[in-house]
CSV table of C-alpha atoms and ligand atoms in Angstrom, one decimal:
chain,number,residue,atom,x,y,z
L,1,MET,CA,83.4,114.8,82.7
L,2,PRO,CA,83.0,112.1,85.4
L,3,THR,CA,81.8,113.2,88.8
L,4,ILE,CA,84.6,113.0,91.3
L,5,THR,CA,83.5,112.3,94.8
L,6,THR,CA,86.8,112.1,96.6
L,7,GLY,CA,86.8,115.5,98.3
L,8,THR,CA,83.2,114.9,99.8
L,9,VAL,CA,83.8,111.3,101.0
L,10,GLU,CA,87.0,112.5,102.8
L,11,ARG,CA,85.2,115.6,104.3
L,12,GLN,CA,82.2,113.4,105.5
L,13,ALA,CA,84.6,110.9,107.1
L,14,ALA,CA,86.8,113.5,108.7
L,15,GLN,CA,83.7,115.0,110.1
L,16,ALA,CA,82.6,111.7,111.5
L,17,GLY,CA,86.1,111.2,113.0
L,18,ARG,CA,87.0,108.1,110.9
L,19,LYS,CA,89.0,107.1,107.9
L,20,PRO,CA,87.3,107.4,104.5
L,21,GLY,CA,86.1,104.2,103.1
L,22,ARG,CA,86.2,103.1,99.4
L,23,ARG,CA,86.0,106.0,97.2
L,24,THR,CA,86.2,107.1,93.5
L,25,ASP,CA,89.4,108.9,92.5
L,26,GLU,CA,90.3,110.6,89.3
L,27,VAL,CA,93.2,109.3,87.1
L,28,ILE,CA,95.6,112.2,86.5
L,29,ALA,CA,98.1,110.5,84.4
L,30,ALA,CA,98.9,106.9,83.2
L,31,SER,CA,101.8,105.8,81.2
L,32,LEU,CA,104.1,102.9,80.2
L,33,LEU,CA,107.3,103.0,82.2
L,34,SER,CA,108.9,99.9,80.6
L,35,GLU,CA,107.9,96.8,78.9
L,36,GLY,CA,104.7,95.6,80.9
L,37,ILE,CA,105.3,98.1,83.6
L,38,TYR,CA,102.9,101.0,84.1
L,39,GLU,CA,102.8,104.3,86.1
L,40,LEU,CA,99.4,105.4,87.4
L,41,VAL,CA,98.8,108.7,89.1
L,42,ILE,CA,95.5,109.1,91.0
L,43,ARG,CA,94.3,112.4,92.7
L,44,ASP,CA,93.7,111.2,96.4
L,45,PRO,CA,94.4,113.9,99.0
L,46,TYR,CA,93.7,111.5,101.8
L,47,VAL,CA,96.3,109.0,100.7
L,48,ALA,CA,98.7,111.8,99.8
L,49,ARG,CA,98.5,113.2,103.2
L,50,THR,CA,98.6,110.0,105.4
L,51,ALA,CA,100.4,107.2,103.5
L,52,GLN,CA,103.7,106.0,105.0
L,53,PRO,CA,106.2,104.0,103.2
L,54,ALA,CA,105.2,100.3,102.5
L,55,GLN,CA,101.6,101.1,103.1
L,56,PHE,CA,99.3,100.2,100.1
L,57,VAL,CA,96.2,101.0,98.4
L,58,ASN,CA,93.5,98.6,97.1
L,59,LEU,CA,92.3,99.3,93.5
L,60,TYR,CA,89.0,98.0,92.4
L,61,PRO,CA,88.5,96.7,88.9
L,62,ALA,CA,85.5,98.2,87.1
L,63,ASP,CA,84.8,94.7,85.7
L,64,ALA,CA,82.3,93.2,88.3
L,65,THR,CA,83.2,89.7,87.6
L,66,MET,CA,86.6,90.6,89.5
L,67,ALA,CA,85.1,90.9,93.1
L,68,LEU,CA,88.5,91.4,94.8
L,69,PRO,CA,90.6,94.6,95.0
L,70,ARG,CA,94.2,94.6,93.9
L,71,PRO,CA,96.9,95.9,96.3
L,72,PHE,CA,99.6,98.1,95.2
L,73,GLY,CA,102.4,99.9,97.3
L,74,VAL,CA,102.4,103.8,97.2
L,75,ALA,CA,105.5,104.7,94.9
L,76,LYS,CA,105.4,108.6,95.1
L,77,VAL,CA,103.4,111.4,96.4
L,78,GLU,CA,103.3,115.0,94.9
L,79,GLY,CA,100.7,117.3,96.3
L,80,ASP,CA,97.4,115.6,96.2
L,81,ASP,CA,98.5,113.0,93.6
L,82,VAL,CA,99.6,109.5,94.4
L,83,THR,CA,101.8,107.4,91.9
L,84,LEU,CA,101.5,103.7,91.7
L,85,ILE,CA,103.8,101.6,89.6
L,86,TYR,CA,102.6,98.1,88.6
L,87,GLN,CA,103.4,95.3,86.3
L,88,ILE,CA,100.6,93.4,84.2
L,89,VAL,CA,100.3,89.9,85.6
L,90,GLY,CA,96.7,89.0,85.2
L,91,ALA,CA,93.2,90.3,84.5
L,92,GLY,CA,93.1,93.1,87.1
L,93,THR,CA,96.4,94.7,86.2
L,94,ALA,CA,95.5,94.2,82.4
L,95,GLU,CA,92.3,96.3,83.0
L,96,PHE,CA,94.2,99.0,85.0
L,97,SER,CA,96.6,99.4,82.1
L,98,LEU,CA,93.9,100.7,79.9
L,99,LEU,CA,93.2,103.6,82.3
L,100,GLN,CA,93.8,107.1,80.8
L,101,ALA,CA,93.9,110.7,82.3
L,102,GLY,CA,90.3,111.7,83.2
L,103,ASP,CA,88.9,108.2,83.9
L,104,VAL,CA,88.0,107.2,87.5
L,105,ILE,CA,88.9,104.3,89.7
L,106,ASP,CA,87.7,103.0,93.1
L,107,VAL,CA,90.4,103.0,95.8
L,108,LEU,CA,90.7,102.1,99.5
L,109,GLY,CA,93.6,103.1,101.7
L,110,PRO,CA,96.1,103.7,102.8
L,111,LEU,CA,96.3,100.2,104.4
L,112,GLY,CA,98.9,98.2,106.4
L,113,LYS,CA,101.6,98.7,108.7
L,114,PRO,CA,104.5,100.9,107.3
L,115,PHE,CA,108.2,100.7,107.6
L,116,ASP,CA,109.7,102.0,110.9
L,117,THR,CA,111.8,104.9,109.7
L,118,THR,CA,111.7,106.9,113.1
L,119,LYS,CA,115.6,106.5,113.8
L,120,PRO,CA,118.4,108.3,112.0
L,121,ALA,CA,120.2,105.7,110.0
L,122,ASN,CA,121.8,104.8,106.7
L,123,TYR,CA,118.6,103.2,105.1
L,124,VAL,CA,119.6,100.6,102.6
L,125,LEU,CA,116.5,100.0,100.4
L,126,VAL,CA,116.9,96.6,99.0
L,127,GLY,CA,114.3,96.0,96.2
L,128,GLY,CA,113.7,93.2,93.7
L,129,GLY,CA,111.3,93.6,90.6
L,130,LEU,CA,108.1,95.1,91.5
L,131,GLY,CA,109.1,95.3,95.2
L,132,VAL,CA,110.8,98.5,94.0
L,133,PRO,CA,107.8,100.8,94.1
L,134,PRO,CA,107.2,101.1,97.9
L,135,LEU,CA,110.9,101.6,98.4
L,136,LEU,CA,110.8,104.8,96.1
L,137,TYR,CA,108.3,106.3,98.3
L,138,ALA,CA,110.5,105.4,101.3
L,139,ALA,CA,113.4,107.2,99.6
L,140,GLN,CA,111.2,110.2,98.9
L,141,LYS,CA,110.1,110.4,102.6
L,142,LEU,CA,113.6,109.7,104.1
L,143,SER,CA,115.2,112.3,101.9
L,144,LYS,CA,113.2,114.9,103.9
L,145,CYS,CA,114.8,113.9,107.1
L,146,ASN,CA,117.4,116.4,108.5
L,147,ASP,CA,118.7,114.1,111.2
L,148,GLY,CA,121.7,112.6,109.5
L,149,THR,CA,119.7,110.0,107.9
L,150,GLN,CA,121.0,108.6,104.6
L,151,VAL,CA,119.4,106.7,101.8
L,152,THR,CA,121.2,103.9,99.6
L,153,SER,CA,119.2,102.1,97.0
L,154,VAL,CA,120.2,98.7,95.9
L,155,PHE,CA,117.7,97.5,93.2
L,156,GLY,CA,117.6,94.2,91.4
L,157,TYR,CA,115.9,94.2,88.0
L,158,ARG,CA,115.0,91.5,85.7
L,159,ASP,CA,116.5,93.3,82.6
L,160,ALA,CA,115.3,97.1,82.3
L,161,ARG,CA,116.4,99.3,85.2
L,162,PHE,CA,113.0,101.0,85.3
L,163,ALA,CA,113.2,103.0,88.6
L,164,GLU,CA,116.8,104.4,88.5
L,165,ASP,CA,115.7,107.9,87.4
L,166,LEU,CA,112.7,107.9,89.9
L,167,VAL,CA,115.1,107.0,92.9
L,168,ALA,CA,118.1,109.1,92.1
L,169,PRO,CA,116.7,112.4,93.3
L,170,PHE,CA,116.0,111.0,96.7
L,171,ALA,CA,119.0,108.7,97.3
L,172,ASP,CA,122.4,109.5,98.5
L,173,LYS,CA,123.9,106.5,96.7
L,174,THR,CA,122.2,104.3,94.1
L,175,TYR,CA,123.3,100.7,93.0
L,176,SER,CA,121.5,98.3,90.7
L,177,ILE,CA,122.0,95.1,89.1
L,178,VAL,CA,120.1,93.0,86.4
L,179,ASN,CA,119.7,89.2,86.3
L,180,ALA,CA,122.4,88.7,83.8
L,181,GLU,CA,124.9,90.4,86.2
L,182,GLY,CA,123.9,88.7,89.4
L,183,ASN,CA,121.4,89.4,92.3
L,184,VAL,CA,121.1,91.9,95.0
L,185,ILE,CA,123.1,89.6,97.4
L,186,ASP,CA,126.1,89.9,95.1
L,187,LEU,CA,125.6,93.6,95.0
L,188,LEU,CA,125.4,93.8,98.8
L,189,ASN,CA,128.6,91.9,99.2
L,190,ASP,CA,130.3,94.1,96.8
L,191,ILE,CA,129.3,97.3,98.7
L,192,GLU,CA,129.3,96.1,102.2
L,193,ASP,CA,132.3,98.2,103.3
L,194,GLU,CA,130.8,101.3,101.7
L,195,LEU,CA,127.5,100.7,103.5
L,196,ARG,CA,129.2,100.7,106.9
L,197,ASN,CA,131.3,103.8,106.1
L,198,VAL,CA,128.9,106.5,105.6
L,199,GLY,CA,128.2,107.8,109.1
L,200,GLN,CA,125.0,106.3,110.3
L,201,PRO,CA,124.7,102.5,110.7
L,202,PRO,CA,122.9,100.6,108.1
L,203,VAL,CA,119.3,99.6,108.4
L,204,ILE,CA,117.7,97.4,105.7
L,205,LEU,CA,114.3,98.0,104.2
L,206,SER,CA,113.4,95.4,101.7
L,207,CYS,CA,110.6,94.5,99.4
L,208,GLY,CA,110.6,92.0,96.5
L,209,PRO,CA,110.1,88.3,95.8
L,210,THR,CA,110.0,86.1,98.9
L,211,PRO,CA,113.3,84.0,98.1
L,212,MET,CA,115.1,87.4,97.7
L,213,MET,CA,113.9,88.7,100.9
L,214,LYS,CA,114.8,85.5,102.7
L,215,ALA,CA,118.3,85.8,101.3
L,216,VAL,CA,118.4,89.5,102.3
L,217,ALA,CA,117.1,88.7,105.9
L,218,ALA,CA,119.8,86.0,106.3
L,219,TRP,CA,122.6,88.3,104.9
L,220,ALA,CA,121.5,91.1,107.3
L,221,SER,CA,121.1,88.9,110.4
L,222,LYS,CA,124.7,87.4,109.9
L,223,ARG,CA,126.1,90.9,110.0
L,224,ASN,CA,123.7,92.2,112.9
L,225,ILE,CA,122.1,94.7,110.5
L,226,PRO,CA,118.4,95.2,111.4
L,227,ALA,CA,116.1,94.5,108.4
L,228,GLN,CA,112.4,95.1,107.9
L,229,LEU,CA,110.8,93.1,105.2
L,230,SER,CA,107.6,94.0,103.4
L,231,LEU,CA,105.9,90.9,102.2
L,232,GLU,CA,103.6,90.2,99.3
L,233,ALA,CA,100.6,87.8,99.7
L,234,ARG,CA,97.4,87.2,97.7
L,235,MET,CA,94.9,89.3,99.4
L,236,GLY,CA,91.2,89.5,99.6
L,237,CYS,CA,89.8,92.5,101.7
L,238,GLY,CA,93.2,94.1,102.5
L,239,TYR,CA,92.3,95.0,106.0
L,240,GLY,CA,91.9,92.0,108.2
L,241,ALA,CA,88.5,90.6,107.6
L,242,CYS,CA,88.9,87.6,105.3
L,243,VAL,CA,92.0,85.7,106.4
L,244,ALA,CA,93.2,85.3,102.8
L,245,CYS,CA,96.6,86.5,103.5
L,246,VAL,CA,98.0,84.7,106.6
L,247,VAL,CA,101.6,83.9,107.0
L,248,ASP,CA,103.1,81.4,109.5
L,249,THR,CA,105.6,82.9,111.9
L,250,PRO,CA,107.2,81.8,115.1
L,251,GLY,CA,104.5,83.9,117.0
L,252,GLY,CA,101.6,82.3,115.2
L,253,ARG,CA,99.6,83.0,112.1
L,254,LEU,CA,99.7,86.8,111.1
L,255,LYS,CA,97.8,88.7,108.6
L,256,VAL,CA,100.0,90.3,105.9
L,257,CYS,CA,97.4,93.1,105.3
L,258,LYS,CA,96.9,94.1,108.9
L,259,ASP,CA,99.9,92.8,111.0
L,260,GLY,CA,102.1,93.7,108.0
L,261,PRO,CA,103.0,93.9,105.2
L,262,VAL,CA,106.2,95.0,107.1
L,263,PHE,CA,107.8,92.5,109.4
L,264,THR,CA,111.2,92.3,111.1
L,265,THR,CA,113.5,89.3,110.4
L,266,GLU,CA,112.9,88.1,114.1
L,267,GLU,CA,109.1,88.1,113.6
L,268,LEU,CA,109.3,86.0,110.6
L,269,GLY,CA,112.0,83.6,112.0
L,270,TRP,CA,114.1,84.4,108.9
L,271,GLU,CA,117.3,84.7,110.8
L,272,ALA,CA,120.4,83.0,109.3
Q,1,FAD,C1,101.1,94.9,100.0
Q,1,FAD,C2,101.3,94.7,98.6
Q,1,FAD,C3,101.8,95.6,97.8
Q,1,FAD,C4,101.9,95.4,96.3
Q,1,FAD,N1,102.5,96.4,95.6
Q,1,FAD,C5,102.7,96.2,94.3
Q,1,FAD,C6,103.3,97.3,93.5
Q,1,FAD,O1,103.6,98.3,93.9
Q,1,FAD,N2,103.4,97.0,92.2
Q,1,FAD,C7,102.9,95.7,91.5
Q,1,FAD,O2,103.2,95.6,90.4
Q,1,FAD,N3,102.5,94.7,92.4
Q,1,FAD,C8,102.2,95.0,93.7
Q,1,FAD,N4,101.6,94.0,94.3
Q,1,FAD,C9,101.3,92.8,93.6
Q,1,FAD,C10,99.8,93.1,93.0
Q,1,FAD,O3,98.9,93.3,94.0
Q,1,FAD,C11,99.4,91.9,92.1
Q,1,FAD,O4,100.5,91.8,91.0
Q,1,FAD,C12,98.1,92.1,91.5
Q,1,FAD,O5,97.1,92.1,92.6
Q,1,FAD,C13,97.7,91.0,90.4
Q,1,FAD,O6,96.4,91.3,90.1
Q,1,FAD,P1,95.9,90.7,88.6
Q,1,FAD,O7,94.4,90.9,88.7
Q,1,FAD,O8,96.6,91.4,87.5
Q,1,FAD,O9,96.3,89.2,88.7
Q,1,FAD,P2,95.4,88.0,88.9
Q,1,FAD,O10,96.4,86.8,88.8
Q,1,FAD,O11,94.3,87.9,88.0
Q,1,FAD,O12,95.0,88.2,90.3
Q,1,FAD,C14,94.1,87.3,90.9
Q,1,FAD,C15,94.1,87.5,92.5
Q,1,FAD,O13,95.4,87.2,93.1
Q,1,FAD,C16,95.9,88.4,93.8
Q,1,FAD,N5,97.3,88.5,93.4
Q,1,FAD,C17,98.0,88.0,92.2
Q,1,FAD,N6,99.3,88.3,92.1
Q,1,FAD,C18,99.5,88.7,93.4
Q,1,FAD,C19,100.8,89.0,94.0
Q,1,FAD,N7,101.9,88.8,93.3
Q,1,FAD,N8,100.7,89.5,95.2
Q,1,FAD,C20,99.5,89.7,95.9
Q,1,FAD,N9,98.3,89.2,95.4
Q,1,FAD,C21,98.5,88.8,94.0
Q,1,FAD,C22,95.2,89.6,93.2
Q,1,FAD,O14,95.1,90.7,94.2
Q,1,FAD,C23,93.9,88.9,92.9
Q,1,FAD,O15,93.1,88.9,94.1
Q,1,FAD,C24,101.5,94.1,95.8
Q,1,FAD,C25,101.0,93.2,96.5
Q,1,FAD,C26,100.8,93.4,97.9
Q,1,FAD,C27,100.2,92.2,98.7
Q,2,FES,S1,93.4,90.2,102.8
Q,2,FES,FE1,91.7,89.8,104.1
Q,2,FES,S2,92.5,89.3,106.0
Q,2,FES,FE2,94.3,90.1,104.8
Protein backbone atom coordinates (compact mmCIF):
# COMPACT_ATOMS: atom_id res chain seq x y z
CA MET A 1 0.00 0.00 0.00
CA PRO A 2 1.29 3.54 -0.76
CA THR A 3 1.89 5.88 2.16
CA ILE A 4 -0.77 8.59 2.13
CA THR A 5 0.36 11.85 3.70
CA THR A 6 -2.75 14.00 3.24
CA GLY A 7 -3.88 14.02 6.88
CA THR A 8 -0.42 14.91 8.16
CA VAL A 9 0.12 17.71 5.65
CA GLU A 10 -3.25 19.25 6.49
CA ARG A 11 -2.70 18.99 10.22
CA GLN A 12 0.72 20.62 9.98
CA ALA A 13 -0.63 23.43 7.79
CA ALA A 14 -3.59 24.05 10.11
CA GLN A 15 -1.27 24.17 13.12
CA ALA A 16 0.90 26.72 11.30
CA GLY A 17 -2.23 28.75 10.39
CA ARG A 18 -1.90 28.40 6.62
CA LYS A 19 -3.40 26.47 3.71
CA PRO A 20 -1.85 23.09 2.98
CA GLY A 21 0.50 23.08 0.01
CA ARG A 22 0.99 20.40 -2.61
CA ARG A 23 0.18 17.02 -1.13
CA THR A 24 -0.33 13.40 -2.08
CA ASP A 25 -3.91 12.12 -2.18
CA GLU A 26 -5.24 8.62 -2.54
CA VAL A 27 -7.34 7.72 -5.57
CA ILE A 28 -10.59 6.24 -4.27
CA ALA A 29 -12.22 5.43 -7.60
CA ALA A 30 -11.63 5.99 -11.29
CA SER A 31 -14.08 5.18 -14.06
CA LEU A 32 -15.08 5.92 -17.61
CA LEU A 33 -18.24 8.08 -17.75
CA SER A 34 -18.64 8.38 -21.49
CA GLU A 35 -16.31 8.06 -24.48
CA GLY A 36 -13.08 9.94 -23.55
CA ILE A 37 -14.63 11.35 -20.36
CA TYR A 38 -13.46 10.10 -16.97
CA GLU A 39 -14.53 10.43 -13.37
CA LEU A 40 -11.79 10.50 -10.73
CA VAL A 41 -12.49 10.41 -6.99
CA ILE A 42 -9.66 11.48 -4.68
CA ARG A 43 -9.65 11.56 -0.89
CA ASP A 44 -8.83 15.12 0.16
CA PRO A 45 -10.48 16.26 3.42
CA TYR A 46 -9.20 19.84 3.01
CA VAL A 47 -10.66 20.31 -0.49
CA ALA A 48 -13.84 18.53 0.58
CA ARG A 49 -14.27 20.88 3.53
CA THR A 50 -13.32 24.18 1.88
CA ALA A 51 -13.94 24.08 -1.90
CA GLN A 52 -16.59 26.43 -3.29
CA PRO A 53 -18.26 26.06 -6.73
CA ALA A 54 -15.95 26.96 -9.66
CA GLN A 55 -12.83 26.57 -7.56
CA PHE A 56 -10.37 24.12 -9.05
CA VAL A 57 -7.56 21.78 -8.02
CA ASN A 58 -4.22 21.33 -9.74
CA LEU A 59 -3.31 17.72 -10.49
CA TYR A 60 0.39 17.01 -11.02
CA PRO A 61 1.32 14.36 -13.61
CA ALA A 62 3.72 11.71 -12.26
CA ASP A 63 5.67 11.94 -15.54
CA ALA A 64 8.40 14.44 -14.59
CA THR A 65 8.76 15.62 -18.21
CA MET A 66 5.40 17.35 -17.69
CA ALA A 67 6.38 20.08 -15.26
CA LEU A 68 3.03 21.87 -15.15
CA PRO A 69 0.01 20.80 -13.16
CA ARG A 70 -3.39 20.48 -14.86
CA PRO A 71 -6.40 22.37 -13.44
CA PHE A 72 -9.82 20.71 -12.96
CA GLY A 73 -13.01 22.07 -11.42
CA VAL A 74 -14.42 20.29 -8.38
CA ALA A 75 -17.51 18.39 -9.59
CA LYS A 76 -18.80 16.79 -6.39
CA VAL A 77 -17.96 16.31 -2.72
CA GLU A 78 -19.09 13.40 -0.55
CA GLY A 79 -17.57 13.19 2.93
CA ASP A 80 -13.79 13.48 2.44
CA ASP A 81 -13.99 12.45 -1.22
CA VAL A 82 -13.76 14.88 -4.12
CA THR A 83 -14.93 13.98 -7.62
CA LEU A 84 -13.33 15.45 -10.74
CA ILE A 85 -14.64 14.86 -14.26
CA TYR A 86 -12.32 15.40 -17.19
CA GLN A 87 -11.85 14.71 -20.85
CA ILE A 88 -8.67 13.32 -22.38
CA VAL A 89 -7.18 16.10 -24.49
CA GLY A 90 -3.41 15.62 -24.23
CA ALA A 91 -0.56 13.95 -22.36
CA GLY A 92 -1.58 14.97 -18.82
CA THR A 93 -5.18 13.83 -19.02
CA ALA A 94 -4.07 10.66 -20.85
CA GLU A 95 -1.83 9.87 -17.87
CA PHE A 96 -4.61 10.56 -15.36
CA SER A 97 -6.94 8.22 -17.26
CA LEU A 98 -4.66 5.30 -16.24
CA LEU A 99 -5.14 5.97 -12.52
CA GLN A 100 -6.89 3.28 -10.48
CA ALA A 101 -8.25 2.99 -6.96
CA GLY A 102 -5.32 2.75 -4.51
CA ASP A 103 -2.95 4.85 -6.65
CA VAL A 104 -1.79 8.26 -5.44
CA ILE A 105 -1.63 11.67 -7.09
CA ASP A 106 -0.19 15.05 -6.11
CA VAL A 107 -2.79 17.77 -5.65
CA LEU A 108 -2.91 21.48 -4.81
CA GLY A 109 -6.04 23.44 -4.01
CA PRO A 110 -8.72 24.50 -3.86
CA LEU A 111 -7.61 27.46 -5.99
CA GLY A 112 -9.34 30.47 -7.56
CA LYS A 113 -12.32 32.69 -6.84
CA PRO A 114 -15.69 30.90 -6.70
CA PHE A 115 -19.16 31.81 -7.99
CA ASP A 116 -20.99 34.24 -5.72
CA THR A 117 -24.04 32.26 -4.62
CA THR A 118 -24.81 34.20 -1.45
CA LYS A 119 -28.21 35.60 -2.55
CA PRO A 120 -31.41 33.58 -3.00
CA ALA A 121 -32.16 33.26 -6.74
CA ASN A 122 -33.14 30.89 -9.50
CA TYR A 123 -29.57 29.91 -10.37
CA VAL A 124 -29.48 28.93 -14.02
CA LEU A 125 -26.40 26.78 -14.59
CA VAL A 126 -25.43 27.09 -18.25
CA GLY A 127 -22.70 24.63 -19.18
CA GLY A 128 -21.08 23.48 -22.36
CA GLY A 129 -18.98 20.31 -22.74
CA LEU A 130 -16.36 19.96 -20.02
CA GLY A 131 -17.53 23.25 -18.51
CA VAL A 132 -20.28 21.18 -16.92
CA PRO A 133 -18.30 19.65 -13.95
CA PRO A 134 -17.98 22.85 -11.84
CA LEU A 135 -21.71 23.47 -12.36
CA LEU A 136 -22.52 20.03 -10.94
CA TYR A 137 -20.84 21.10 -7.72
CA ALA A 138 -22.69 24.44 -7.81
CA ALA A 139 -25.96 22.45 -8.07
CA GLN A 140 -24.93 20.20 -5.18
CA LYS A 141 -24.11 23.18 -2.93
CA LEU A 142 -27.15 25.26 -3.94
CA SER A 143 -29.53 22.35 -3.38
CA LYS A 144 -28.73 22.66 0.35
CA CYS A 145 -29.93 26.30 0.57
CA ASN A 146 -33.21 26.71 2.41
CA ASP A 147 -33.79 30.34 1.39
CA GLY A 148 -36.01 29.90 -1.67
CA THR A 149 -33.03 29.29 -3.94
CA GLN A 150 -33.79 27.21 -7.02
CA VAL A 151 -31.52 25.43 -9.46
CA THR A 152 -32.10 25.06 -13.19
CA SER A 153 -29.49 23.27 -15.28
CA VAL A 154 -29.11 24.06 -18.97
CA PHE A 155 -26.37 21.84 -20.40
CA GLY A 156 -25.12 21.63 -23.96
CA TYR A 157 -23.30 18.46 -24.97
CA ARG A 158 -21.46 17.51 -28.13
CA ASP A 159 -23.32 14.16 -28.31
CA ALA A 160 -23.57 12.04 -25.13
CA ARG A 161 -25.53 13.61 -22.25
CA PHE A 162 -22.90 12.46 -19.74
CA ALA A 163 -23.95 14.55 -16.71
CA GLU A 164 -27.75 14.34 -16.63
CA ASP A 165 -27.87 11.64 -13.94
CA LEU A 166 -25.31 13.55 -11.90
CA VAL A 167 -27.16 16.88 -11.86
CA ALA A 168 -30.74 15.57 -11.57
CA PRO A 169 -30.64 14.92 -7.77
CA PHE A 170 -29.60 18.54 -7.14
CA ALA A 171 -31.63 20.53 -9.69
CA ASP A 172 -35.28 21.63 -9.64
CA LYS A 173 -35.37 21.60 -13.44
CA THR A 174 -32.98 20.13 -15.97
CA TYR A 175 -32.72 20.91 -19.67
CA SER A 176 -30.14 19.72 -22.14
CA ILE A 177 -29.32 19.85 -25.80
CA VAL A 178 -26.82 18.10 -28.06
CA ASN A 179 -25.09 19.71 -31.03
CA ALA A 180 -27.37 18.02 -33.55
CA GLU A 181 -30.38 19.71 -31.89
CA GLY A 182 -28.86 23.21 -31.46
CA ASN A 183 -26.96 25.08 -28.79
CA VAL A 184 -27.58 26.41 -25.29
CA ILE A 185 -28.79 29.79 -26.62
CA ASP A 186 -31.56 28.00 -28.57
CA LEU A 187 -32.45 26.22 -25.35
CA LEU A 188 -32.40 29.44 -23.28
CA ASN A 189 -34.70 31.10 -25.85
CA ASP A 190 -37.12 28.16 -25.60
CA ILE A 191 -37.31 28.23 -21.80
CA GLU A 192 -36.98 31.97 -21.15
CA ASP A 193 -40.56 32.34 -19.86
CA GLU A 194 -40.18 29.35 -17.56
CA LEU A 195 -36.93 30.77 -16.14
CA ARG A 196 -38.70 33.95 -15.13
CA ASN A 197 -41.79 32.27 -13.65
CA VAL A 198 -40.36 30.12 -10.89
CA GLY A 199 -40.41 32.58 -7.97
CA GLN A 200 -36.86 33.89 -7.57
CA PRO A 201 -35.27 36.05 -10.29
CA PRO A 202 -32.76 34.23 -12.53
CA VAL A 203 -28.98 34.52 -12.08
CA ILE A 204 -26.79 32.76 -14.64
CA LEU A 205 -23.68 30.81 -13.67
CA SER A 206 -21.85 29.62 -16.75
CA CYS A 207 -18.82 27.58 -17.70
CA GLY A 208 -17.83 26.22 -21.09
CA PRO A 209 -16.06 27.18 -24.31
CA THR A 210 -15.34 30.93 -24.63
CA PRO A 211 -17.59 31.52 -27.70
CA MET A 212 -20.47 29.88 -25.81
CA MET A 213 -19.91 32.02 -22.72
CA LYS A 214 -19.69 35.22 -24.81
CA ALA A 215 -23.05 34.34 -26.34
CA VAL A 216 -24.50 33.52 -22.90
CA ALA A 217 -23.19 36.84 -21.50
CA ALA A 218 -24.75 38.79 -24.39
CA TRP A 219 -28.06 36.89 -24.04
CA ALA A 220 -28.16 37.61 -20.31
CA SER A 221 -27.16 41.26 -20.51
CA LYS A 222 -29.85 41.99 -23.17
CA ARG A 223 -32.39 40.73 -20.63
CA ASN A 224 -30.79 42.36 -17.55
CA ILE A 225 -30.06 38.95 -16.06
CA PRO A 226 -26.84 38.96 -14.01
CA ALA A 227 -24.26 36.43 -15.23
CA GLN A 228 -21.09 35.02 -13.71
CA LEU A 229 -18.72 33.30 -16.11
CA SER A 230 -16.03 30.81 -15.17
CA LEU A 231 -13.22 31.11 -17.72
CA GLU A 232 -10.76 28.50 -18.90
CA ALA A 233 -7.19 29.51 -19.67
CA ARG A 234 -3.93 27.72 -20.20
CA MET A 235 -2.35 27.80 -16.77
CA GLY A 236 1.12 27.39 -15.33
CA CYS A 237 1.26 27.70 -11.54
CA GLY A 238 -2.50 28.11 -10.85
CA TYR A 239 -2.04 30.68 -8.06
CA GLY A 240 -0.82 33.97 -9.55
CA ALA A 241 2.96 33.56 -9.76
CA CYS A 242 3.69 32.92 -13.44
CA VAL A 243 1.40 35.21 -15.52
CA ALA A 244 0.54 32.34 -17.89
CA CYS A 245 -3.19 32.85 -17.65
CA VAL A 246 -3.82 36.58 -18.15
CA VAL A 247 -6.97 37.85 -19.83
CA ASP A 248 -7.50 41.38 -21.17
CA THR A 249 -10.45 43.15 -19.59
CA PRO A 250 -11.70 46.77 -19.59
CA GLY A 251 -10.12 47.05 -16.11
CA GLY A 252 -6.70 45.82 -17.32
CA ARG A 253 -4.99 42.46 -17.50
CA LEU A 254 -6.32 39.99 -14.95
CA LYS A 255 -5.13 36.53 -13.95
CA VAL A 256 -7.73 33.82 -14.56
CA CYS A 257 -6.26 31.62 -11.79
CA LYS A 258 -6.27 34.24 -9.03
CA ASP A 259 -8.64 37.06 -10.06
CA GLY A 260 -10.97 34.37 -11.48
CA PRO A 261 -11.78 31.89 -12.89
CA VAL A 262 -15.15 33.56 -12.19
CA PHE A 263 -15.79 37.04 -13.63
CA THR A 264 -18.97 39.04 -14.19
CA THR A 265 -20.12 40.03 -17.69
CA GLU A 266 -19.27 43.64 -16.82
CA GLU A 267 -15.75 42.82 -15.59
CA LEU A 268 -15.03 41.10 -18.92
CA GLY A 269 -16.71 43.79 -21.05
CA TRP A 270 -18.86 41.07 -22.61
CA GLU A 271 -22.16 42.96 -22.45
CA ALA A 272 -24.33 42.85 -25.59
C1 LIG B 1 -10.11 26.63 -13.99
C2 LIG B 1 -10.10 25.44 -14.94
C3 LIG B 1 -10.94 24.37 -14.68
C4 LIG B 1 -10.96 23.28 -15.56
N1 LIG B 1 -11.81 22.26 -15.27
C5 LIG B 1 -11.85 21.20 -16.11
C6 LIG B 1 -12.73 20.10 -15.82
O1 LIG B 1 -13.46 20.09 -14.80
N2 LIG B 1 -12.74 19.06 -16.69
C7 LIG B 1 -11.94 19.04 -17.82
O2 LIG B 1 -12.00 18.08 -18.58
N3 LIG B 1 -11.11 20.06 -18.10
C8 LIG B 1 -11.04 21.13 -17.27
N4 LIG B 1 -10.17 22.15 -17.55
C9 LIG B 1 -9.28 22.02 -18.72
C10 LIG B 1 -8.12 21.10 -18.34
O3 LIG B 1 -7.31 21.77 -17.39
C11 LIG B 1 -7.28 20.76 -19.58
O4 LIG B 1 -8.07 19.99 -20.46
C12 LIG B 1 -6.05 19.97 -19.19
O5 LIG B 1 -5.18 20.79 -18.44
C13 LIG B 1 -5.35 19.46 -20.43
O6 LIG B 1 -4.16 18.85 -20.03
P1 LIG B 1 -3.40 17.80 -20.98
O7 LIG B 1 -2.07 17.58 -20.39
O8 LIG B 1 -4.25 16.62 -21.25
O9 LIG B 1 -3.30 18.57 -22.35
P2 LIG B 1 -2.00 19.24 -23.01
O10 LIG B 1 -2.46 19.88 -24.26
O11 LIG B 1 -0.89 18.26 -23.10
O12 LIG B 1 -1.66 20.37 -21.97
C14 LIG B 1 -0.55 21.19 -22.09
C15 LIG B 1 -0.74 22.39 -21.21
O13 LIG B 1 -1.85 23.19 -21.59
C16 LIG B 1 -2.80 23.32 -20.57
N5 LIG B 1 -4.13 23.17 -21.16
C17 LIG B 1 -4.45 22.39 -22.21
N6 LIG B 1 -5.75 22.51 -22.52
C18 LIG B 1 -6.25 23.39 -21.64
C19 LIG B 1 -7.55 23.93 -21.44
N7 LIG B 1 -8.60 23.62 -22.22
N8 LIG B 1 -7.71 24.80 -20.43
C20 LIG B 1 -6.70 25.13 -19.65
N9 LIG B 1 -5.44 24.67 -19.79
C21 LIG B 1 -5.23 23.80 -20.77
C22 LIG B 1 -2.47 22.24 -19.60
O14 LIG B 1 -2.81 22.61 -18.26
C23 LIG B 1 -0.99 22.09 -19.77
O15 LIG B 1 -0.32 23.06 -19.00
C24 LIG B 1 -10.12 23.25 -16.70
C25 LIG B 1 -9.29 24.33 -16.96
C26 LIG B 1 -9.27 25.41 -16.10
C27 LIG B 1 -8.37 26.57 -16.38
S1 LIG C 1 -1.40 30.23 -13.86
FE1 LIG C 1 0.31 31.22 -13.05
S2 LIG C 1 -0.42 33.27 -12.86
FE2 LIG C 1 -2.21 32.16 -13.45
